[in-house]
CSV table of C-alpha atoms in Angstrom, one decimal:
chain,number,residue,atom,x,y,z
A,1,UNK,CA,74.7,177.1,68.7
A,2,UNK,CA,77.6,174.9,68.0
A,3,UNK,CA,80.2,174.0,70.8
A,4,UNK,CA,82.1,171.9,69.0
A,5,UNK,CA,82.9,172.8,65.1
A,6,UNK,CA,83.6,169.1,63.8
A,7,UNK,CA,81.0,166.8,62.6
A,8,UNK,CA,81.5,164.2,65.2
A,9,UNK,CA,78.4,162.0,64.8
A,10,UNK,CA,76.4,160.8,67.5
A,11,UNK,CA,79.3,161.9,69.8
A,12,UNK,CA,78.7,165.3,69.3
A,13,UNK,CA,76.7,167.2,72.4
A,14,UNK,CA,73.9,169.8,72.1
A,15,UNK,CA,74.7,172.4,74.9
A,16,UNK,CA,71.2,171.9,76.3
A,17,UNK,CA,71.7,168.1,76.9
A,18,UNK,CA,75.4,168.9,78.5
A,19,UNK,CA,73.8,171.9,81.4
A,20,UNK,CA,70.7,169.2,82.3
A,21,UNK,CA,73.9,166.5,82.7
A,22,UNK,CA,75.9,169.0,84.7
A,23,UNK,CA,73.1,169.9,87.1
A,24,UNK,CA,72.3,165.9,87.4
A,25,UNK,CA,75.9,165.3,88.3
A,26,UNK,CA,76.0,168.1,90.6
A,27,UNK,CA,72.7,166.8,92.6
A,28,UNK,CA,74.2,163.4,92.7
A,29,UNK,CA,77.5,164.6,94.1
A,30,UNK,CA,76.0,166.7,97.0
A,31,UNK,CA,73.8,163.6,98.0
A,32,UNK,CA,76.7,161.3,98.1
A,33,UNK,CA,78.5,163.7,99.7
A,34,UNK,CA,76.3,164.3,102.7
A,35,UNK,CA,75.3,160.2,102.7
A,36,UNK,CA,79.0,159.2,102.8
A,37,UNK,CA,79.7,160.4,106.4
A,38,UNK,CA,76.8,158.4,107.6
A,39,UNK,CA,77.6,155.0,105.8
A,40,UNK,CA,81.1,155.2,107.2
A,41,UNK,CA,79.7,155.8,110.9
A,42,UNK,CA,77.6,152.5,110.3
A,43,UNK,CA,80.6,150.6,109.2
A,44,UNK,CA,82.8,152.1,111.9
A,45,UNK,CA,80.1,150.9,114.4
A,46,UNK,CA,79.6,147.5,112.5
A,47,UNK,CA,83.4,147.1,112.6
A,48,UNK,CA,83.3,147.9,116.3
A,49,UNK,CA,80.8,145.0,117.0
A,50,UNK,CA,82.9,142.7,114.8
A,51,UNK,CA,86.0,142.9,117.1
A,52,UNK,CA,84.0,143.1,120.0
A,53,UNK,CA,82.4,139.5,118.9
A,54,UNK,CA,85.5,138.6,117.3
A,55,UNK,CA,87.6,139.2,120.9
A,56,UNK,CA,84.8,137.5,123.2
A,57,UNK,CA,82.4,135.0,121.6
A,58,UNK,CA,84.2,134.0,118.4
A,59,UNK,CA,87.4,133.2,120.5
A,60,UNK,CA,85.2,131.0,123.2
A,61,UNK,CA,83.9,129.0,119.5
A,62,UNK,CA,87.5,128.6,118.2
A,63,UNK,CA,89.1,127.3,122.1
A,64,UNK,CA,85.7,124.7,122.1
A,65,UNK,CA,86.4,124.2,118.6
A,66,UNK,CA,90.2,123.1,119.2
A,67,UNK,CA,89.2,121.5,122.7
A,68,UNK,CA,86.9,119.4,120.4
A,69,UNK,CA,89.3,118.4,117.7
A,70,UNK,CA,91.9,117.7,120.2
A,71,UNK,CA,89.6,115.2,122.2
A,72,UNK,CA,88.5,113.8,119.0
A,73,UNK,CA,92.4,113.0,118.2
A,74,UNK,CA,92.9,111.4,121.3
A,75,UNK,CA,89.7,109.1,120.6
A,76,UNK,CA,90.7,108.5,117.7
A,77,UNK,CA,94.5,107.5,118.5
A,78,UNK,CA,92.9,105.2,121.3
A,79,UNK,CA,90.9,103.8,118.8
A,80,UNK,CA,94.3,102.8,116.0
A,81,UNK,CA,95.4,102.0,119.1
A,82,UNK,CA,92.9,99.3,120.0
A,83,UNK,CA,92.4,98.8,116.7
A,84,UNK,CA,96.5,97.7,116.4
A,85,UNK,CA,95.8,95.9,119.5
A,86,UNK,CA,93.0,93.7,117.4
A,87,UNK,CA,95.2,92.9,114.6
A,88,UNK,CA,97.7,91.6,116.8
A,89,UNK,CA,95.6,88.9,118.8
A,90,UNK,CA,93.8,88.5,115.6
A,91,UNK,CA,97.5,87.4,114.0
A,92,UNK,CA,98.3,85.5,117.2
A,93,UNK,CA,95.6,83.3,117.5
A,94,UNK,CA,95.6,82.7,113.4
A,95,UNK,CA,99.2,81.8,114.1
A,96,UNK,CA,98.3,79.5,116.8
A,97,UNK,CA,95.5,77.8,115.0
A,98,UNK,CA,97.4,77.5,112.1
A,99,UNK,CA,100.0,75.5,114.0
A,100,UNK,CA,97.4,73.8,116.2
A,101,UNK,CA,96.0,72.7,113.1
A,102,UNK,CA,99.5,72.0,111.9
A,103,UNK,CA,99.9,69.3,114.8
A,104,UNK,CA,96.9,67.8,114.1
A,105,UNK,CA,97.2,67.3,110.6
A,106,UNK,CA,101.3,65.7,111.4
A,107,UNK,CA,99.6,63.4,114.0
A,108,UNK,CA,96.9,62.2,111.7
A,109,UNK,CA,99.3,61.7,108.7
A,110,UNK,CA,101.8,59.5,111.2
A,111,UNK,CA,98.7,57.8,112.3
A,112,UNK,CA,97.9,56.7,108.8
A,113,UNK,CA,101.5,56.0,107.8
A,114,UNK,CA,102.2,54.0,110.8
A,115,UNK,CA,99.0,51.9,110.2
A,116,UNK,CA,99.6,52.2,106.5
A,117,UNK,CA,102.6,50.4,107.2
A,118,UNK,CA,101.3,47.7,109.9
A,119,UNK,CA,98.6,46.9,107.1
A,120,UNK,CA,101.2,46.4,104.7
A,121,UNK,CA,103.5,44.5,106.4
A,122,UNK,CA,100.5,42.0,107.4
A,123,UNK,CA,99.4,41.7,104.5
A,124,UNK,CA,103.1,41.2,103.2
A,125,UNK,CA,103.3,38.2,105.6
A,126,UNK,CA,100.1,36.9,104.9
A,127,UNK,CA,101.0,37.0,101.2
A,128,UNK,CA,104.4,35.3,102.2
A,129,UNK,CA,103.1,33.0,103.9
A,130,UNK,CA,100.2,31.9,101.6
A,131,UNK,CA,103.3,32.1,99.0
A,132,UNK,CA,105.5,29.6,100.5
A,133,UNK,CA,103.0,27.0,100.6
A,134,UNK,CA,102.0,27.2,96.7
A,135,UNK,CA,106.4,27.4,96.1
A,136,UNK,CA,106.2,23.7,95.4
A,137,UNK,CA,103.3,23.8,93.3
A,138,UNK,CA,104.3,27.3,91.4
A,139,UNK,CA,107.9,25.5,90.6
A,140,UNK,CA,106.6,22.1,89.4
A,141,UNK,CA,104.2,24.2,87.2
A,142,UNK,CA,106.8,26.4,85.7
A,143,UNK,CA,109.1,23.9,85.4
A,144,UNK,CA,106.6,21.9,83.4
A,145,UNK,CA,105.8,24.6,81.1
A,146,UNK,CA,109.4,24.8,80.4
A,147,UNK,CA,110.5,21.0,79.7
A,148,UNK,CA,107.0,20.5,78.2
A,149,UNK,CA,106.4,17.2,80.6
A,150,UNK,CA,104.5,17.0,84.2
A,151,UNK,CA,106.3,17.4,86.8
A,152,UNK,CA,104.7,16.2,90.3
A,153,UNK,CA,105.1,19.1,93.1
A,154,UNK,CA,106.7,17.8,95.9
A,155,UNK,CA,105.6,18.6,99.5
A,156,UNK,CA,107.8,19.2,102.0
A,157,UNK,CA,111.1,21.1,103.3
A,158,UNK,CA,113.8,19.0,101.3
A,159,UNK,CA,114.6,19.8,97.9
């Protein structure tokens, strides 16, 4: 018997195969049917649980949650806050040794300029000194090299 006069290949069904799908569907479809009411019951219930949870011990979690975060905030402002506090004495007492050391370092360069100087000035008038005596004898000298004679150095102020 022939349902379906066209050759259509594989695709074609035999009437035996299509009544044992029918009365599989049908089985299927009554079982569903009659399960269905009791899977939406469970999730009605479930969903029931859910909001009670959701109204009474999920909203205690989320206030501790957000009484949590908002103390650790506030620590945590304190702490930039100390933190700021830090940084400032930090810069204050750089800024103080910096000029402390400053001071110190003007003080020990006057120091050494000012003795600097004293040691140069002695020694300038040590040098003077030791100068003016050998005049006389630096003058005959040179003048001797230049005339090309001896000249005697004469001691004494007069010229």
């Amino acid at each position: 018997m022939q349902l379906i006069a066209m050759n259509l290949g594989p695709l074609k069904p035999e009437p035996q195969h299509l009544v044992a799908a029918t009365l599989l569907f049908g089985s299927v479809f009554l079982l569903v049917r009659r399960i269905l009411p009791r899977i939406d019951r469970v999730l009605e219930i479930r969903a029931g649980i859910l909001d009670e949870v959701t109204g009474g011990q999920t909203a205690e979690l989320r206030s501790e949650a957000e009484r949590v975060r908002e103390a650790r905030d506030a620590m945590l402002a304190e702490a930039r806050h100390d933190a700021a506090l830090v940084r400032q004495r930090a810069r204050e007492e750089g800024a103080a040794l910096i000029a402390a050391a400053r001071e110190d370092g003007v003080r020990e360069r006057d120091e050494l300029v000012t003795s600097g100087q004293t040691g140069i000035e002695t020694e300038r008038a040590s040098a003077e000194a030791e100068l003016r005596g050998q005049v006389s004898e630096l003058a005959s000298a040179l003048a001797s090299r230049i005339v090309g004679e001896p000249i005697p150095a004469t001691t004494g102020p007069g010229r």
